[in-house]
PDB file of C-alpha atoms in Angstrom:
ATOM      1  CA  MET A 903     -49.588 -61.694 -17.196  1.00  0.00           C
ATOM      2  CA  ALA A 904     -46.644 -62.288 -14.812  1.00  0.00           C
ATOM      3  CA  ASN A 905     -44.578 -60.101 -12.535  1.00  0.00           C
ATOM      4  CA  SER A 906     -41.605 -59.163 -14.276  1.00  0.00           C
ATOM      5  CA  LYS A 907     -37.700 -59.265 -13.325  1.00  0.00           C
ATOM      6  CA  ILE A 908     -37.019 -56.522 -15.927  1.00  0.00           C
ATOM      7  CA  GLU A 909     -36.200 -53.385 -13.735  1.00  0.00           C
ATOM      8  CA  TRP A 910     -37.949 -50.928 -15.959  1.00  0.00           C
ATOM      9  CA  THR A 911     -41.199 -52.440 -15.811  1.00  0.00           C
ATOM     10  CA  ASN A 912     -43.540 -54.143 -13.330  1.00  0.00           C
ATOM     11  CA  LYS A 913     -45.586 -56.726 -15.430  1.00  0.00           C
ATOM     12  CA  SER A 914     -45.076 -58.498 -18.655  1.00  0.00           C
ATOM     13  CA  TRP A 915     -48.080 -59.424 -21.019  1.00  0.00           C
ATOM     14  CA  ASN A 916     -47.578 -61.886 -24.004  1.00  0.00           C
ATOM     15  CA  PRO A 917     -50.409 -61.924 -26.369  1.00  0.00           C
ATOM     16  CA  VAL A 918     -47.773 -62.830 -28.994  1.00  0.00           C
ATOM     17  CA  THR A 919     -44.888 -65.091 -28.325  1.00  0.00           C
ATOM     18  CA  GLY A 920     -41.967 -66.078 -30.641  1.00  0.00           C
ATOM     19  CA  CYS A 921     -39.959 -64.134 -33.068  1.00  0.00           C
ATOM     20  CA  SER A 922     -37.109 -64.314 -35.641  1.00  0.00           C
ATOM     21  CA  LYS A 923     -33.719 -62.666 -35.822  1.00  0.00           C
ATOM     22  CA  VAL A 924     -33.353 -59.385 -37.726  1.00  0.00           C
ATOM     23  CA  SER A 925     -30.350 -57.600 -36.257  1.00  0.00           C
ATOM     24  CA  GLU A 926     -27.193 -58.190 -33.937  1.00  0.00           C
ATOM     25  CA  GLY A 927     -29.229 -57.811 -30.728  1.00  0.00           C
ATOM     26  CA  CYS A 928     -30.995 -60.893 -31.699  1.00  0.00           C
ATOM     27  CA  LYS A 929     -27.859 -63.079 -31.830  1.00  0.00           C
ATOM     28  CA  HIS A 930     -28.204 -64.562 -28.294  1.00  0.00           C
ATOM     29  CA  CYS A 931     -31.821 -64.050 -27.694  1.00  0.00           C
ATOM     30  CA  TYR A 932     -32.965 -64.584 -23.882  1.00  0.00           C
ATOM     31  CA  ALA A 933     -36.589 -65.141 -25.090  1.00  0.00           C
ATOM     32  CA  GLU A 934     -35.699 -67.829 -27.520  1.00  0.00           C
ATOM     33  CA  VAL A 935     -33.719 -69.624 -24.870  1.00  0.00           C
ATOM     34  CA  MET A 936     -36.652 -69.176 -22.332  1.00  0.00           C
ATOM     35  CA  ALA A 937     -39.388 -70.292 -24.832  1.00  0.00           C
ATOM     36  CA  ARG A 938     -37.488 -73.650 -25.589  1.00  0.00           C
ATOM     37  CA  ARG A 939     -37.186 -74.167 -21.738  1.00  0.00           C
ATOM     38  CA  LEU A 940     -40.811 -73.609 -21.142  1.00  0.00           C
ATOM     39  CA  LYS A 941     -41.798 -75.943 -24.181  1.00  0.00           C
ATOM     40  CA  ALA A 942     -39.667 -78.483 -22.380  1.00  0.00           C
ATOM     41  CA  MET A 943     -41.304 -77.976 -19.192  1.00  0.00           C
ATOM     42  CA  GLY A 944     -44.844 -78.653 -20.884  1.00  0.00           C
ATOM     43  CA  GLN A 945     -46.000 -75.136 -20.581  1.00  0.00           C
ATOM     44  CA  ILE A 946     -49.092 -75.086 -23.170  1.00  0.00           C
ATOM     45  CA  LYS A 947     -48.422 -71.590 -24.109  1.00  0.00           C
ATOM     46  CA  TYR A 948     -45.018 -72.350 -25.408  1.00  0.00           C
ATOM     47  CA  SER A 949     -46.014 -75.675 -27.250  1.00  0.00           C
ATOM     48  CA  ASN A 950     -44.873 -73.906 -30.663  1.00  0.00           C
ATOM     49  CA  GLY A 951     -41.489 -73.014 -29.003  1.00  0.00           C
ATOM     50  CA  PHE A 952     -40.254 -69.848 -30.461  1.00  0.00           C
ATOM     51  CA  HIS A 953     -42.443 -69.826 -33.633  1.00  0.00           C
ATOM     52  CA  VAL A 954     -44.521 -66.744 -33.740  1.00  0.00           C
ATOM     53  CA  THR A 955     -47.841 -67.443 -32.253  1.00  0.00           C
ATOM     54  CA  THR A 956     -50.756 -65.233 -31.315  1.00  0.00           C
ATOM     55  CA  HIS A 957     -52.795 -65.894 -28.060  1.00  0.00           C
ATOM     56  CA  GLU A 958     -56.251 -64.872 -28.129  1.00  0.00           C
ATOM     57  CA  GLU A 959     -56.785 -66.191 -24.689  1.00  0.00           C
ATOM     58  CA  SER A 960     -54.335 -63.737 -23.249  1.00  0.00           C
ATOM     59  CA  LEU A 961     -55.927 -60.627 -24.915  1.00  0.00           C
ATOM     60  CA  ASN A 962     -58.024 -59.761 -21.736  1.00  0.00           C
ATOM     61  CA  GLU A 963     -55.465 -60.422 -18.966  1.00  0.00           C
ATOM     62  CA  PRO A 964     -54.857 -56.619 -18.244  1.00  0.00           C
ATOM     63  CA  LEU A 965     -58.562 -56.197 -17.698  1.00  0.00           C
ATOM     64  CA  LYS A 966     -58.167 -58.090 -14.385  1.00  0.00           C
ATOM     65  CA  TRP A 967     -55.632 -55.668 -13.110  1.00  0.00           C
ATOM     66  CA  HIS A 968     -57.316 -52.721 -11.395  1.00  0.00           C
ATOM     67  CA  LYS A 969     -54.153 -51.336  -9.755  1.00  0.00           C
ATOM     68  CA  PRO A 970     -52.144 -49.348 -12.256  1.00  0.00           C
ATOM     69  CA  GLN A 971     -49.146 -51.317 -13.734  1.00  0.00           C
ATOM     70  CA  MET A 972     -46.241 -50.806 -16.005  1.00  0.00           C
ATOM     71  CA  ILE A 973     -46.777 -53.412 -18.641  1.00  0.00           C
ATOM     72  CA  PHE A 974     -44.020 -54.691 -20.995  1.00  0.00           C
ATOM     73  CA  VAL A 975     -46.020 -55.930 -24.103  1.00  0.00           C
ATOM     74  CA  CYS A 976     -44.530 -58.897 -25.710  1.00  0.00           C
ATOM     75  CA  SER A 977     -41.360 -59.503 -23.749  1.00  0.00           C
ATOM     76  CA  MET A 978     -41.142 -63.130 -25.329  1.00  0.00           C
ATOM     77  CA  GLY A 979     -41.877 -61.949 -28.884  1.00  0.00           C
ATOM     78  CA  ASP A 980     -42.428 -58.805 -31.050  1.00  0.00           C
ATOM     79  CA  LEU A 981     -45.972 -57.277 -31.478  1.00  0.00           C
ATOM     80  CA  PHE A 982     -44.879 -56.099 -34.987  1.00  0.00           C
ATOM     81  CA  HIS A 983     -43.505 -59.140 -36.301  1.00  0.00           C
ATOM     82  CA  GLU A 984     -44.658 -59.666 -40.078  1.00  0.00           C
ATOM     83  CA  LYS A 985     -46.496 -62.831 -38.976  1.00  0.00           C
ATOM     84  CA  VAL A 986     -48.692 -60.948 -36.525  1.00  0.00           C
ATOM     85  CA  PRO A 987     -51.879 -59.908 -38.453  1.00  0.00           C
ATOM     86  CA  ASP A 988     -52.993 -56.384 -38.443  1.00  0.00           C
ATOM     87  CA  ASP A 989     -56.353 -57.168 -36.935  1.00  0.00           C
ATOM     88  CA  PHE A 990     -54.619 -58.937 -33.795  1.00  0.00           C
ATOM     89  CA  ILE A 991     -52.582 -55.898 -33.179  1.00  0.00           C
ATOM     90  CA  ASP A 992     -55.908 -53.929 -33.373  1.00  0.00           C
ATOM     91  CA  ARG A 993     -57.197 -56.163 -30.539  1.00  0.00           C
ATOM     92  CA  VAL A 994     -54.242 -55.636 -28.488  1.00  0.00           C
ATOM     93  CA  MET A 995     -54.540 -51.758 -28.874  1.00  0.00           C
ATOM     94  CA  LYS A 996     -58.423 -52.348 -27.899  1.00  0.00           C
ATOM     95  CA  THR A 997     -57.196 -53.767 -24.585  1.00  0.00           C
ATOM     96  CA  ILE A 998     -54.757 -50.987 -24.039  1.00  0.00           C
ATOM     97  CA  GLU A 999     -57.405 -48.492 -24.514  1.00  0.00           C
ATOM     98  CA  LYS A1000     -59.793 -50.178 -22.085  1.00  0.00           C
ATOM     99  CA  THR A1001     -57.252 -49.979 -19.266  1.00  0.00           C
ATOM    100  CA  PRO A1002     -56.202 -46.301 -19.101  1.00  0.00           C
ATOM    101  CA  GLN A1003     -54.874 -47.054 -15.491  1.00  0.00           C
ATOM    102  CA  HIS A1004     -52.136 -48.931 -17.061  1.00  0.00           C
ATOM    103  CA  ARG A1005     -48.994 -47.763 -18.791  1.00  0.00           C
ATOM    104  CA  TYR A1006     -47.868 -50.110 -21.745  1.00  0.00           C
ATOM    105  CA  GLN A1007     -44.466 -50.167 -23.177  1.00  0.00           C
ATOM    106  CA  LEU A1008     -44.400 -51.523 -26.718  1.00  0.00           C
ATOM    107  CA  LEU A1009     -40.763 -52.297 -27.908  1.00  0.00           C
ATOM    108  CA  THR A1010     -39.944 -53.609 -31.235  1.00  0.00           C
ATOM    109  CA  LYS A1011     -37.013 -53.953 -33.642  1.00  0.00           C
ATOM    110  CA  ARG A1012     -39.431 -53.732 -36.570  1.00  0.00           C
ATOM    111  CA  ALA A1013     -39.726 -50.188 -36.550  1.00  0.00           C
ATOM    112  CA  ASP A1014     -40.879 -49.802 -40.134  1.00  0.00           C
ATOM    113  CA  ARG A1015     -43.898 -51.794 -39.397  1.00  0.00           C
ATOM    114  CA  MET A1016     -44.628 -49.982 -36.301  1.00  0.00           C
ATOM    115  CA  ALA A1017     -44.487 -46.737 -38.118  1.00  0.00           C
ATOM    116  CA  VAL A1018     -46.758 -47.830 -40.900  1.00  0.00           C
ATOM    117  CA  TYR A1019     -49.284 -49.450 -38.413  1.00  0.00           C
ATOM    118  CA  PHE A1020     -49.533 -46.260 -36.490  1.00  0.00           C
ATOM    119  CA  SER A1021     -49.838 -44.077 -39.642  1.00  0.00           C
ATOM    120  CA  ASN A1022     -53.265 -45.685 -40.043  1.00  0.00           C
ATOM    121  CA  HIS A1023     -54.285 -46.231 -36.444  1.00  0.00           C
ATOM    122  CA  PRO A1024     -54.463 -43.830 -33.411  1.00  0.00           C
ATOM    123  CA  ILE A1025     -51.736 -44.339 -30.705  1.00  0.00           C
ATOM    124  CA  PRO A1026     -53.294 -44.812 -27.212  1.00  0.00           C
ATOM    125  CA  HIS A1027     -52.224 -42.293 -24.619  1.00  0.00           C
ATOM    126  CA  ASN A1028     -51.080 -44.852 -22.306  1.00  0.00           C
ATOM    127  CA  ALA A1029     -48.917 -46.731 -24.872  1.00  0.00           C
ATOM    128  CA  TRP A1030     -45.148 -45.969 -24.931  1.00  0.00           C
ATOM    129  CA  LEU A1031     -43.521 -46.746 -28.221  1.00  0.00           C
ATOM    130  CA  GLY A1032     -39.856 -48.061 -28.225  1.00  0.00           C
ATOM    131  CA  VAL A1033     -37.258 -49.329 -30.700  1.00  0.00           C
ATOM    132  CA  THR A1034     -34.039 -51.382 -29.835  1.00  0.00           C
ATOM    133  CA  VAL A1035     -30.966 -49.569 -30.866  1.00  0.00           C
ATOM    134  CA  GLU A1036     -28.041 -51.905 -29.909  1.00  0.00           C
ATOM    135  CA  CYS A1037     -25.728 -51.310 -32.795  1.00  0.00           C
ATOM    136  CA  LYS A1038     -24.938 -48.542 -35.358  1.00  0.00           C
ATOM    137  CA  SER A1039     -26.930 -50.415 -38.028  1.00  0.00           C
ATOM    138  CA  SER A1040     -30.097 -50.215 -35.802  1.00  0.00           C
ATOM    139  CA  ILE A1041     -29.753 -46.215 -35.511  1.00  0.00           C
ATOM    140  CA  PRO A1042     -32.197 -45.635 -38.449  1.00  0.00           C
ATOM    141  CA  ARG A1043     -35.077 -47.087 -36.370  1.00  0.00           C
ATOM    142  CA  ILE A1044     -34.948 -43.834 -34.458  1.00  0.00           C
ATOM    143  CA  ASP A1045     -36.017 -41.768 -37.436  1.00  0.00           C
ATOM    144  CA  LEU A1046     -39.009 -44.316 -37.972  1.00  0.00           C
ATOM    145  CA  ILE A1047     -40.609 -43.450 -34.444  1.00  0.00           C
ATOM    146  CA  ARG A1048     -39.248 -39.946 -34.025  1.00  0.00           C
ATOM    147  CA  LYS A1049     -42.308 -38.200 -35.327  1.00  0.00           C
ATOM    148  CA  LEU A1050     -45.003 -40.667 -34.124  1.00  0.00           C
ATOM    149  CA  ASN A1051     -47.558 -38.882 -31.794  1.00  0.00           C
ATOM    150  CA  ALA A1052     -46.804 -41.105 -28.647  1.00  0.00           C
ATOM    151  CA  SER A1053     -46.732 -39.819 -25.191  1.00  0.00           C
ATOM    152  CA  VAL A1054     -43.565 -41.578 -24.603  1.00  0.00           C
ATOM    153  CA  LYS A1055     -41.036 -42.543 -27.263  1.00  0.00           C
ATOM    154  CA  PHE A1056     -37.959 -44.769 -25.906  1.00  0.00           C
ATOM    155  CA  LEU A1057     -34.792 -46.388 -26.982  1.00  0.00           C
ATOM    156  CA  SER A1058     -33.702 -49.723 -25.508  1.00  0.00           C
ATOM    157  CA  CYS A1059     -29.821 -49.927 -26.147  1.00  0.00           C
ATOM    158  CA  GLU A1060     -29.788 -53.603 -24.833  1.00  0.00           C
ATOM    159  CA  PRO A1061     -27.796 -55.394 -25.522  1.00  0.00           C
ATOM    160  CA  LEU A1062     -25.401 -52.537 -26.247  1.00  0.00           C
ATOM    161  CA  VAL A1063     -22.907 -54.456 -28.414  1.00  0.00           C
ATOM    162  CA  GLU A1064     -20.743 -51.370 -29.799  1.00  0.00           C
ATOM    163  CA  ASP A1065     -20.259 -47.672 -29.572  1.00  0.00           C
ATOM    164  CA  LEU A1066     -23.263 -45.985 -31.234  1.00  0.00           C
ATOM    165  CA  GLY A1067     -21.454 -42.804 -31.913  1.00  0.00           C
ATOM    166  CA  LYS A1068     -23.373 -39.480 -32.369  1.00  0.00           C
ATOM    167  CA  MET A1069     -27.085 -39.893 -32.696  1.00  0.00           C
ATOM    168  CA  ASP A1070     -30.098 -37.589 -33.344  1.00  0.00           C
ATOM    169  CA  LEU A1071     -32.173 -37.947 -30.068  1.00  0.00           C
ATOM    170  CA  ASP A1072     -34.701 -35.253 -31.106  1.00  0.00           C
ATOM    171  CA  GLY A1073     -38.211 -36.445 -30.244  1.00  0.00           C
ATOM    172  CA  ILE A1074     -36.950 -39.152 -27.959  1.00  0.00           C
ATOM    173  CA  ASN A1075     -38.205 -39.014 -24.172  1.00  0.00           C
ATOM    174  CA  TRP A1076     -36.363 -41.955 -22.460  1.00  0.00           C
ATOM    175  CA  ILE A1077     -33.200 -44.179 -22.960  1.00  0.00           C
ATOM    176  CA  ILE A1078     -32.488 -47.620 -21.535  1.00  0.00           C
ATOM    177  CA  VAL A1079     -28.857 -49.135 -21.674  1.00  0.00           C
ATOM    178  CA  GLY A1080     -27.894 -52.552 -20.699  1.00  0.00           C
ATOM    179  CA  GLY A1081     -25.277 -55.296 -21.236  1.00  0.00           C
ATOM    180  CA  GLU A1082     -25.924 -58.821 -22.575  1.00  0.00           C
ATOM    181  CA  SER A1083     -26.329 -61.648 -20.239  1.00  0.00           C
ATOM    182  CA  GLY A1084     -25.779 -65.400 -20.650  1.00  0.00           C
ATOM    183  CA  MET A1085     -22.861 -67.875 -21.415  1.00  0.00           C
ATOM    184  CA  GLN A1086     -22.265 -66.290 -25.013  1.00  0.00           C
ATOM    185  CA  ALA A1087     -22.633 -62.628 -24.011  1.00  0.00           C
ATOM    186  CA  ARG A1088     -20.514 -60.125 -25.633  1.00  0.00           C
ATOM    187  CA  PRO A1089     -18.809 -57.382 -23.444  1.00  0.00           C
ATOM    188  CA  MET A1090     -20.051 -53.923 -23.104  1.00  0.00           C
ATOM    189  CA  LYS A1091     -17.559 -51.050 -22.678  1.00  0.00           C
ATOM    190  CA  GLU A1092     -18.142 -48.302 -20.151  1.00  0.00           C
ATOM    191  CA  ASP A1093     -17.151 -45.619 -22.742  1.00  0.00           C
ATOM    192  CA  TRP A1094     -20.076 -46.917 -25.017  1.00  0.00           C
ATOM    193  CA  VAL A1095     -22.677 -46.407 -22.093  1.00  0.00           C
ATOM    194  CA  LEU A1096     -21.182 -42.928 -21.083  1.00  0.00           C
ATOM    195  CA  ASN A1097     -21.455 -41.994 -24.903  1.00  0.00           C
ATOM    196  CA  VAL A1098     -25.013 -42.477 -24.645  1.00  0.00           C
ATOM    197  CA  LYS A1099     -25.617 -41.055 -21.322  1.00  0.00           C
ATOM    198  CA  GLN A1100     -23.775 -37.924 -22.263  1.00  0.00           C
ATOM    199  CA  GLN A1101     -25.979 -37.392 -25.275  1.00  0.00           C
ATOM    200  CA  ALA A1102     -29.079 -38.201 -23.264  1.00  0.00           C
ATOM    201  CA  GLU A1103     -28.148 -35.580 -20.772  1.00  0.00           C
ATOM    202  CA  THR A1104     -27.437 -32.813 -23.410  1.00  0.00           C
ATOM    203  CA  MET A1105     -31.108 -33.397 -24.608  1.00  0.00           C
ATOM    204  CA  ASN A1106     -32.520 -33.702 -20.999  1.00  0.00           C
ATOM    205  CA  ILE A1107     -33.624 -37.187 -21.768  1.00  0.00           C
ATOM    206  CA  PRO A1108     -33.948 -39.409 -18.678  1.00  0.00           C
ATOM    207  CA  PHE A1109     -31.453 -42.060 -18.602  1.00  0.00           C
ATOM    208  CA  PHE A1110     -31.899 -45.681 -17.271  1.00  0.00           C
ATOM    209  CA  PHE A1111     -28.673 -47.956 -16.798  1.00  0.00           C
ATOM    210  CA  LYS A1112     -30.279 -51.532 -16.353  1.00  0.00           C
ATOM    211  CA  GLN A1113     -27.218 -53.618 -15.758  1.00  0.00           C
ATOM    212  CA  TRP A1114     -23.647 -54.631 -16.866  1.00  0.00           C
ATOM    213  CA  GLY A1115     -24.724 -58.135 -17.807  1.00  0.00           C
ATOM    214  CA  THR A1116     -22.154 -60.917 -17.870  1.00  0.00           C
ATOM    215  CA  TRP A1117     -19.249 -58.717 -18.331  1.00  0.00           C
ATOM    216  CA  GLY A1118     -18.565 -56.170 -15.652  1.00  0.00           C
ATOM    217  CA  ALA A1119     -17.107 -52.632 -16.057  1.00  0.00           C
ATOM    218  CA  ASP A1120     -13.753 -54.121 -15.367  1.00  0.00           C
ATOM    219  CA  GLY A1121     -13.899 -56.211 -18.432  1.00  0.00           C
ATOM    220  CA  ILE A1122     -14.249 -59.475 -16.312  1.00  0.00           C
ATOM    221  CA  LYS A1123     -16.802 -62.108 -16.984  1.00  0.00           C
ATOM    222  CA  ARG A1124     -18.881 -63.349 -14.126  1.00  0.00           C
ATOM    223  CA  ASN A1125     -22.472 -63.626 -12.834  1.00  0.00           C
ATOM    224  CA  LYS A1126     -24.407 -60.601 -13.753  1.00  0.00           C
ATOM    225  CA  HIS A1127     -25.821 -60.099 -10.390  1.00  0.00           C
ATOM    226  CA  VAL A1128     -22.048 -59.686  -9.047  1.00  0.00           C
ATOM    227  CA  ASN A1129     -21.532 -57.195 -11.810  1.00  0.00           C
ATOM    228  CA  GLY A1130     -24.516 -55.307 -10.885  1.00  0.00           C
ATOM    229  CA  LYS A1131     -25.805 -51.857 -12.072  1.00  0.00           C
ATOM    230  CA  LEU A1132     -23.517 -49.255 -10.791  1.00  0.00           C
ATOM    231  CA  LEU A1133     -22.308 -46.732 -13.407  1.00  0.00           C
ATOM    232  CA  GLN A1134     -19.312 -44.734 -12.078  1.00  0.00           C
ATOM    233  CA  GLY A1135     -20.210 -45.868  -8.741  1.00  0.00           C
ATOM    234  CA  LYS A1136     -23.907 -44.584  -8.884  1.00  0.00           C
ATOM    235  CA  ILE A1137     -27.371 -46.279  -9.785  1.00  0.00           C
ATOM    236  CA  ILE A1138     -28.880 -44.139 -12.563  1.00  0.00           C
ATOM    237  CA  GLN A1139     -32.336 -45.469 -13.091  1.00  0.00           C
ATOM    238  CA  GLU A1140     -34.428 -42.325 -14.505  1.00  0.00           C
ATOM    239  CA  LEU A1141     -38.049 -42.644 -15.812  1.00  0.00           C
ATOM    240  CA  PRO A1142     -39.670 -40.430 -18.084  1.00  0.00           C
ATOM    241  CA  LYS A1143     -42.422 -37.925 -17.238  1.00  0.00           C
ATOM    242  CA  PHE A1144     -46.041 -39.117 -18.016  1.00  0.00           C
ATOM    243  CA  GLU A1145     -49.272 -37.119 -17.687  1.00  0.00           C
TER     244      GLU A1145
END
């Protein structure tokens, strides 16, 4: 487990690494670039590069953390990838259940498999379930998690690559929005962000604006740290309620 630079979490835990592209948000995957870099650096965990790999040696890492943490599960892959066996997902859930002091954020682009898995398995109370909704074609993922009995169900609209239009946000507890980073990043328009924000406000859903990414609110390409995270002059980084 490692400290995370992702603003909406504290730690990352990667019992699974590697993935494959399934939608527009995958086009310039940061995790794929990072995995290749780590392999080149000789990191044993990434000796398979970005091929889907399960790491049994990582399963018990959260047990060593006694202080409560917000943990992003599989920031370098997708736990619900079709190449990850159900029995390995079972073992990940067992670790989550053994550490109720932590909150775990499970984010996937494979909402169909997540929904099928949890139709046959209990959802740990401290597991937050999320799907990536970066473009209109990925909106149906929301329906697949809407009725799951999770304490928090969230959307990650990152990288937001087009206007999402009107969405049915019933049953959703948190929304994250962010722009794309990297040399090949696609621009994100302020109107797209405000559309999501306004819909979240209408439904009383906490809204978290992470960053502009490589393209600023003014449409100029520059370092993402210079572009920052102000939305209409404010930092808006709300979190969901969790009991």
